[in-house]
Short mmCIF file of C-alpha atoms in Angstrom, two decimals:
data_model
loop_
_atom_site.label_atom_id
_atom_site.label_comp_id
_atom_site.label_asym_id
_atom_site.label_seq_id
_atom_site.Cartn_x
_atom_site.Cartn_y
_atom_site.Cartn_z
CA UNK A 105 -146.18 -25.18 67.37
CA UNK A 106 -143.97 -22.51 67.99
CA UNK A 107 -144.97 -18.88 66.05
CA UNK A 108 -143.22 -17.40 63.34
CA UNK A 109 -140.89 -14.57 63.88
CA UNK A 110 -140.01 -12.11 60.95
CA UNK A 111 -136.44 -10.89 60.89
CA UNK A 112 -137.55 -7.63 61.65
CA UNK A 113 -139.37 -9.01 64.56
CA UNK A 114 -136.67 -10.53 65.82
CA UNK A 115 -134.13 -7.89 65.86
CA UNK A 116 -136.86 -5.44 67.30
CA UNK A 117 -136.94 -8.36 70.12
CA UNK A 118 -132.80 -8.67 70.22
CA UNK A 119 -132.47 -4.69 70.33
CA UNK A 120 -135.10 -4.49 73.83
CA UNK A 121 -133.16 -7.21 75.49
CA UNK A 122 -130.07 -5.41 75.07
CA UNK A 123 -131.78 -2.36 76.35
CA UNK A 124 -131.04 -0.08 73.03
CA UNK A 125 -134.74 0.90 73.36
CA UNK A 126 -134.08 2.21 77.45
CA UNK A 127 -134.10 6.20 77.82
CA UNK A 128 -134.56 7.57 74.40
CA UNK A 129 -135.44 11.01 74.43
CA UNK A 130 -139.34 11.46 74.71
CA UNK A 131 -139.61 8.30 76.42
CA UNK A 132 -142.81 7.93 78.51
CA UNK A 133 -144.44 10.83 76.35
CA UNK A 134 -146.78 10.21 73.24
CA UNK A 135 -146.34 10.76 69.88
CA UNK A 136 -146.74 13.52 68.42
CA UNK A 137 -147.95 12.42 64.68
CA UNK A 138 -149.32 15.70 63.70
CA UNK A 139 -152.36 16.37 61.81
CA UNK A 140 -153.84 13.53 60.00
CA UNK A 141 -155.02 15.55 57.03
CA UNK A 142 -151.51 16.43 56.15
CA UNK A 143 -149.45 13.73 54.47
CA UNK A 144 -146.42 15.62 55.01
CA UNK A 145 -146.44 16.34 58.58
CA UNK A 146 -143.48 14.93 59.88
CA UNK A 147 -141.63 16.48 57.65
CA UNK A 148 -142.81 19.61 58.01
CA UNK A 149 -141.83 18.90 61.97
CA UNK A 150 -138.37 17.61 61.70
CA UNK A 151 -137.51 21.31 59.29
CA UNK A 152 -139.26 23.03 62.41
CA UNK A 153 -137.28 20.96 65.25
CA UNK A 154 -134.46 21.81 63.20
CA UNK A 155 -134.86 25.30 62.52
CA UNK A 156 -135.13 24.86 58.59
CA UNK A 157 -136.03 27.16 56.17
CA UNK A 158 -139.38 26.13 54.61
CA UNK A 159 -139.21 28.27 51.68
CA UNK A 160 -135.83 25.51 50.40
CA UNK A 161 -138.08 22.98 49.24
CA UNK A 162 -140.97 24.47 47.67
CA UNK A 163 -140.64 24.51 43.85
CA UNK A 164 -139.82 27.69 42.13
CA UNK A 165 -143.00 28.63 40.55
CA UNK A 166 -144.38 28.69 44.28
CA UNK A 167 -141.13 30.31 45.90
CA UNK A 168 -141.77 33.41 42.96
CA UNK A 169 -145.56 33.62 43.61
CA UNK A 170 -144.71 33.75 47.14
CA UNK A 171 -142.06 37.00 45.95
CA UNK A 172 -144.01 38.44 44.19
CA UNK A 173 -147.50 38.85 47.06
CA UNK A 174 -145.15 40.22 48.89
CA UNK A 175 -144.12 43.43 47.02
CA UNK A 176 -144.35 46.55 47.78
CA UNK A 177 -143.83 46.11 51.01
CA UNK A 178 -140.76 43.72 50.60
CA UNK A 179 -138.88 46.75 48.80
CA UNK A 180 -139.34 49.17 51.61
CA UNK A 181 -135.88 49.14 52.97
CA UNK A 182 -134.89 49.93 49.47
CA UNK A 183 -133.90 53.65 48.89
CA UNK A 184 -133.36 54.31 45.54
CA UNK A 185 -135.45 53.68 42.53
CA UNK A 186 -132.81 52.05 40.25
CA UNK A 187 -132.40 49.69 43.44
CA UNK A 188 -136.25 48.62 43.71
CA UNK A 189 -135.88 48.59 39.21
CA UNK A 190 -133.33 46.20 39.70
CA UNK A 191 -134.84 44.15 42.31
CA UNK A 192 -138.14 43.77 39.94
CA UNK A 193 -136.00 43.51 36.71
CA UNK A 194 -134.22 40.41 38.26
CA UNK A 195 -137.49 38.63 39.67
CA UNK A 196 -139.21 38.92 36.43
CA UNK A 197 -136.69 37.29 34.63
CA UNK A 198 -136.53 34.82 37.49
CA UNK A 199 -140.10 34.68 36.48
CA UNK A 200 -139.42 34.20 32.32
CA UNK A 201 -136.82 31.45 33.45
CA UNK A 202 -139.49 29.29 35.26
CA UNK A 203 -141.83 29.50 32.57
CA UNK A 204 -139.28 27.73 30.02
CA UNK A 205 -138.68 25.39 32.29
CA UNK A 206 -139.98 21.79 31.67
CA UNK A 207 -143.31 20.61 33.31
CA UNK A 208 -144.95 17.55 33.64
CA UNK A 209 -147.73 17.27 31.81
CA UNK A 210 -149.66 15.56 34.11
CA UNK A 211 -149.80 17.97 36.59
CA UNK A 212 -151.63 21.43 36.70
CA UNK A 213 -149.66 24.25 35.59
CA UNK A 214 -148.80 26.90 38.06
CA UNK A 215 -147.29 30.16 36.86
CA UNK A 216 -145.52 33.33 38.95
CA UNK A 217 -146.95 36.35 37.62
CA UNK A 218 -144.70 39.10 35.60
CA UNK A 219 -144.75 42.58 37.88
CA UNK A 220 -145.04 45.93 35.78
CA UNK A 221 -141.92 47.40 37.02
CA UNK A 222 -143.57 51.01 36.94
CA UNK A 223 -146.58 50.50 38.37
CA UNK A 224 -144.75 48.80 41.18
CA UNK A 225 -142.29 51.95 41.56
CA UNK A 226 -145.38 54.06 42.05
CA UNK A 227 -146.70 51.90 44.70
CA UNK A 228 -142.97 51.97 46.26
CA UNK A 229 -143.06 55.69 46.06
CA UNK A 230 -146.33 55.45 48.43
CA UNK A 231 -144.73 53.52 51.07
CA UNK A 232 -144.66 55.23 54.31
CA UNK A 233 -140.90 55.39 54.33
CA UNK A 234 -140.25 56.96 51.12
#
């Protein structure tokens, strides 16, 4: 009795004997297959190997919340108050916009936090280039 072959099996087969398998690049090395505790490792690869921009594909609430840890210090090369005002103005209603967007229920609900615009001038006004 002669064993079965899937279709899949046999154009795997067909593909070798034609020698479409011969000197792909990273032949001979092993795999990388990343961490096993992350389930989206090879994806976070291939945006690496390709010089992607992370920051693309997270959602918005997390893109914000990432914004907004980073002030001060991501307004330093700002000069002028109205400038830094504006800069804040726009991500809180960035912020106000996310919040009205829809959610799924099912999931945990993330917000950005709002920044008080003059409390965050202050700490602008502290920043070693001002």
């Amino acid at each position: 009795m002669q064993p079965y072959e899937s279709l899949v099996e046999r154009m795997i087969r067909e593909a070798q004997e034609r020698g479409e398998f011969d000197n792909l690049k990273g032949a001979g090395r092993p795999l990388d297959l990343g961490s096993g505790d992350d389930p989206d490792w090879w994806i976070k690869q291939k945006m690496r190997s390709e010089g992607l921009d992370f920051a693309g594909g997270l959602p918005a609430v997390i893109s914000l919340r990432r914004e907004a840890a980073g002030f001060p210090g991501a307004l330093a090369d700002l000069r002028t108050e109205s400038s830094v005002r504006a800069v804040l103005a726009d991500y809180n209603d960035r912020v106000r916009l996310d919040r009205l967007a829809a959610r799924d229920p099912k999931s945990a609900t993330i917000v950005a936090p709002l920044v008080d615009i003059d409390a965050m001038v202050e700490r602008w006004r502290e920043l070693p280039s001002q």
